[in-house]
DNA sequence: GTGAAAGCGCTAACAA
DNA sequence: TTGTTAGCGCTTTCAC
């Protein structure tokens, strides 16, 4: 603890070990120590060893805030979801986090809320961190928000959708195609009287509209619609079926906008003594973990959420490393998993 | 675009608007602009207006990396979960994120993996960001990890448990008390032959041990045990009941270490024609969203995960603002929600 | 209430 | 391959 004789201005930051300390201990210049840490190939074996020893001895952990400021590369990526409580995007966030972690990036989580309030404050908080990328899942449709993102110059990946006018990069699938495919699939199964139970959510609405249009084209009767608030729950699924029954609106098939809703419909069917699939076919969306193991097993639309996360990570890392990203739009597709509930 | 006459070394960072630009436009010193942004009360109304106008005109967004470096307060909090895919901790992460966002902090997400591998790399990544706090949920039990955390000097909140030797701060509940309470509860319901289906997880194990010990003290026969891999799933719940039946190990009650397992047990019971609760009582753990709406509704242990998140946020903000935190351990308790499945 | 100077810990640019 | 210098954009300390 050698104090300076004239300690005019002491700041001494956090008091943690710095690269300077390591460099001094190793007997090299700070920048050399920096290279030993970040680009070990561009440094002699001897220096590498000395610096490595010094790090081990001091327990040095690089300050990424300082590094990010100096290099204008924060190695931070923001992921924005409506809410973390919806199980839908979790797989994407998980694989995104993992793929990025492998490359030395961390994920900052932002919850926009379905309402779209706070969007502005959230954007401010995100942009202020100067992340190397922003991954959006199912949100940010206000023109003002899009403008700010664009203005920030930060690479943006939109996911879980295929919009005609992406902000920047895009990995998702067509909700319209899903709606059409499910209608066709059910028609081929011999089902004729459809209902839809859907969360009050823009993309669910697009699936549903396509579904209804396809049903109409197939010459089927009008599709009955029950809208429930987002986020969807088992409870609202139960309520929706109860309502259909109460209205004596008999249908032979229900397409739900989430697996949780489907589970709710099936639960209510069980409680009411309605046989699935004999009397009622149920289709979900998402193919959550539990869908395959329900009784009866749930037919549902499978989205490879993990692949979406990985692709998003790839996009961002590519950009951060200065690589050209092309194409900037990836259609990850979907598949209908045919199980017992239909 | 006035270029300097002799641009020796241009670095020009990110090219974004800086506080300097704002200050110049407002006709004040940078530090004054800084005060206008961060401590508006310590600035005259006139300055406040000029700076506000300049910010609006330029679209300035403060660089929190730079601010964090200078002030040694990153306003970043790391939250570590085993995996984001387990629904158990989500409510905690959600309320933590929200409570912190209100105070201007962001959450960085870390996934440790149940295996405990990568723990070291994760710690390095976290500490390197110099977060103002670290919230741990259900992990970090390696002595080496604890040592590093301690050495980093960063405030740590452990959650979802009540350990005898916390690293720093702690908000949770007693898993032993849960096990005992559930055993007593079931005994009072007239149940006598217990089984446990539990994930291979340290804390589930503690609940279960306490549960078995309590059953023994009540003079009940030995508790049958089925251990399934973590994270727990509906499928492993189904498998567990199937196994019990296959082994002709008849029990009248199953205590599951998660609601998902309980749902699996109930699903399998339904498939096998076993009546719940008449022939078999089922108790879950977690009181997830769907538990109340199952058929029959699931009796389970309720943990106020949101309260845990809020308390953790409080702990960290208090510390960051230099307040004394006392007490540093909060028992959030639990409750048994008595529904139809028992 | 406002400002000048210094520096948080690191890396880009340039030079040797 | 290594080192020197000058910042990255902000806030602290000290002075008025």
Short mmCIF file of N, CA, C and O (backbone and C1' of nucleotides) in Angstrom, two decimals, chain A residues 9 11 14 18-19 31 34 38 60 63 66-67 70, chain C residues 3-15:
data_model
loop_
_atom_site.label_atom_id
_atom_site.label_comp_id
_atom_site.label_asym_id
_atom_site.label_seq_id
_atom_site.Cartn_x
_atom_site.Cartn_y
_atom_site.Cartn_z
N UNK A 9 -5.69 13.93 -6.67
CA UNK A 9 -6.97 13.38 -7.08
C UNK A 9 -6.89 11.87 -7.07
O UNK A 9 -6.31 11.27 -7.95
N UNK A 11 -8.83 8.45 -7.55
CA UNK A 11 -10.10 7.89 -7.98
C UNK A 11 -10.11 6.38 -7.79
O UNK A 11 -11.09 5.82 -7.37
N UNK A 14 -12.62 0.83 -9.17
CA UNK A 14 -13.27 -0.23 -8.40
C UNK A 14 -12.30 -0.91 -7.46
O UNK A 14 -12.68 -1.66 -6.58
N UNK A 18 -6.25 -4.56 -12.67
CA UNK A 18 -6.42 -4.10 -14.05
C UNK A 18 -5.35 -4.71 -14.95
O UNK A 18 -4.40 -5.33 -14.47
N UNK A 19 -5.55 -4.49 -16.21
CA UNK A 19 -4.59 -4.99 -17.19
C UNK A 19 -3.21 -4.38 -16.94
O UNK A 19 -2.18 -5.01 -17.17
N UNK A 31 -0.52 -2.88 -23.68
CA UNK A 31 -1.11 -3.32 -24.94
C UNK A 31 -0.67 -4.74 -25.27
O UNK A 31 -1.42 -5.53 -25.85
N UNK A 34 -2.75 -6.95 -23.35
CA UNK A 34 -4.05 -6.98 -24.00
C UNK A 34 -4.05 -7.97 -25.16
O UNK A 34 -4.96 -8.78 -25.32
N UNK A 38 -6.42 -11.17 -25.85
CA UNK A 38 -7.43 -11.16 -26.91
C UNK A 38 -7.01 -11.82 -28.22
O UNK A 38 -7.82 -12.42 -28.90
N UNK A 60 -6.93 -11.78 -12.38
CA UNK A 60 -7.43 -10.70 -13.25
C UNK A 60 -8.63 -11.13 -14.08
O UNK A 60 -8.65 -12.19 -14.68
N UNK A 63 -12.09 -6.05 -17.74
CA UNK A 63 -13.25 -5.18 -17.62
C UNK A 63 -13.86 -4.97 -19.00
O UNK A 63 -13.33 -4.21 -19.81
N UNK A 66 -14.88 -1.37 -20.11
CA UNK A 66 -13.79 -0.57 -20.65
C UNK A 66 -13.42 -1.03 -22.05
O UNK A 66 -13.23 -0.22 -22.96
N UNK A 67 -13.35 -2.35 -22.20
CA UNK A 67 -13.02 -2.88 -23.50
C UNK A 67 -14.04 -2.48 -24.55
O UNK A 67 -13.70 -2.10 -25.67
N UNK A 70 -13.70 1.21 -25.50
CA UNK A 70 -12.54 1.50 -26.34
C UNK A 70 -12.68 0.93 -27.74
O UNK A 70 -12.25 1.54 -28.72
P DG C 3 -21.35 26.05 -17.36
"O5'" DG C 3 -19.88 25.78 -16.84
"C5'" DG C 3 -19.04 26.88 -16.58
"C4'" DG C 3 -17.71 26.38 -16.08
"C3'" DG C 3 -17.03 25.40 -17.04
"O3'" DG C 3 -15.72 25.88 -17.28
"C1'" DG C 3 -17.01 24.56 -14.84
P DA C 4 -14.90 25.47 -18.57
"O5'" DA C 4 -13.55 24.98 -17.88
"C5'" DA C 4 -12.96 25.74 -16.84
"C4'" DA C 4 -11.78 24.99 -16.25
"C3'" DA C 4 -11.00 24.17 -17.28
"O3'" DA C 4 -9.62 24.26 -16.95
"C1'" DA C 4 -11.90 22.72 -15.61
P DA C 5 -8.51 23.55 -17.85
"O5'" DA C 5 -8.27 22.21 -17.03
"C5'" DA C 5 -7.97 22.32 -15.64
"C4'" DA C 5 -7.85 20.94 -15.03
"C3'" DA C 5 -7.03 19.96 -15.86
"O3'" DA C 5 -6.08 19.37 -14.99
"C1'" DA C 5 -9.11 18.99 -15.29
P DA C 6 -5.01 18.33 -15.55
"O5'" DA C 6 -5.62 16.95 -15.04
"C5'" DA C 6 -5.98 16.83 -13.66
"C4'" DA C 6 -6.65 15.50 -13.44
"C3'" DA C 6 -5.92 14.33 -14.12
"O3'" DA C 6 -5.79 13.31 -13.16
"C1'" DA C 6 -8.20 14.32 -14.72
P DG C 7 -4.87 12.05 -13.45
"O5'" DG C 7 -5.96 10.92 -13.67
"C5'" DG C 7 -6.97 10.73 -12.68
"C4'" DG C 7 -8.00 9.78 -13.24
"C3'" DG C 7 -7.39 8.61 -14.02
"O3'" DG C 7 -8.15 7.46 -13.77
"C1'" DG C 7 -8.96 9.65 -15.33
P DC C 8 -7.49 6.11 -13.37
"O5'" DC C 8 -8.76 5.15 -13.41
"C5'" DC C 8 -9.86 5.32 -12.53
"C4'" DC C 8 -11.10 4.74 -13.18
"C3'" DC C 8 -10.81 3.51 -14.02
"O3'" DC C 8 -11.11 2.35 -13.24
"C1'" DC C 8 -12.23 5.07 -15.20
P DG C 9 -9.94 1.32 -12.89
"O5'" DG C 9 -9.77 0.53 -14.26
"C5'" DG C 9 -10.84 -0.28 -14.73
"C4'" DG C 9 -10.60 -0.58 -16.19
"C3'" DG C 9 -9.29 -1.31 -16.49
"O3'" DG C 9 -9.61 -2.51 -17.15
"C1'" DG C 9 -9.63 0.49 -17.97
P DC C 10 -8.56 -3.50 -17.77
"O5'" DC C 10 -8.61 -3.12 -19.32
"C5'" DC C 10 -9.79 -3.44 -20.05
"C4'" DC C 10 -9.87 -2.59 -21.30
"C3'" DC C 10 -8.90 -2.98 -22.41
"O3'" DC C 10 -9.56 -3.91 -23.27
"C1'" DC C 10 -9.11 -0.60 -22.15
P DT C 11 -8.68 -4.64 -24.37
"O5'" DT C 11 -8.68 -3.58 -25.57
"C5'" DT C 11 -9.90 -3.24 -26.20
"C4'" DT C 11 -9.64 -2.18 -27.24
"C3'" DT C 11 -8.76 -2.62 -28.39
"O3'" DT C 11 -9.24 -1.96 -29.54
"C1'" DT C 11 -7.80 -0.76 -27.38
P DA C 12 -9.02 -2.58 -30.97
"O5'" DA C 12 -8.82 -1.30 -31.89
"C5'" DA C 12 -9.86 -0.33 -31.97
"C4'" DA C 12 -9.30 0.93 -32.59
"C3'" DA C 12 -8.54 0.70 -33.88
"O3'" DA C 12 -8.86 1.74 -34.80
"C1'" DA C 12 -7.08 1.62 -32.25
P DA C 13 -8.26 1.75 -36.25
"O5'" DA C 13 -6.95 2.63 -36.10
"C5'" DA C 13 -7.06 4.03 -35.93
"C4'" DA C 13 -5.69 4.59 -35.68
"C3'" DA C 13 -4.71 4.37 -36.85
"O3'" DA C 13 -4.24 5.64 -37.29
"C1'" DA C 13 -3.72 3.78 -34.77
P DC C 14 -3.48 5.67 -38.71
"O5'" DC C 14 -1.97 5.70 -38.22
"C5'" DC C 14 -1.54 6.77 -37.38
"C4'" DC C 14 -0.27 6.37 -36.67
"C3'" DC C 14 0.90 6.03 -37.59
"O3'" DC C 14 1.85 7.08 -37.52
"C1'" DC C 14 0.76 4.58 -35.71
P DA C 15 3.15 7.01 -38.48
"O5'" DA C 15 4.15 6.29 -37.48
"C5'" DA C 15 4.33 6.83 -36.17
"C4'" DA C 15 5.34 5.99 -35.42
"C3'" DA C 15 6.60 5.65 -36.23
"O3'" DA C 15 7.73 5.92 -35.43
"C1'" DA C 15 5.67 3.69 -35.33
#
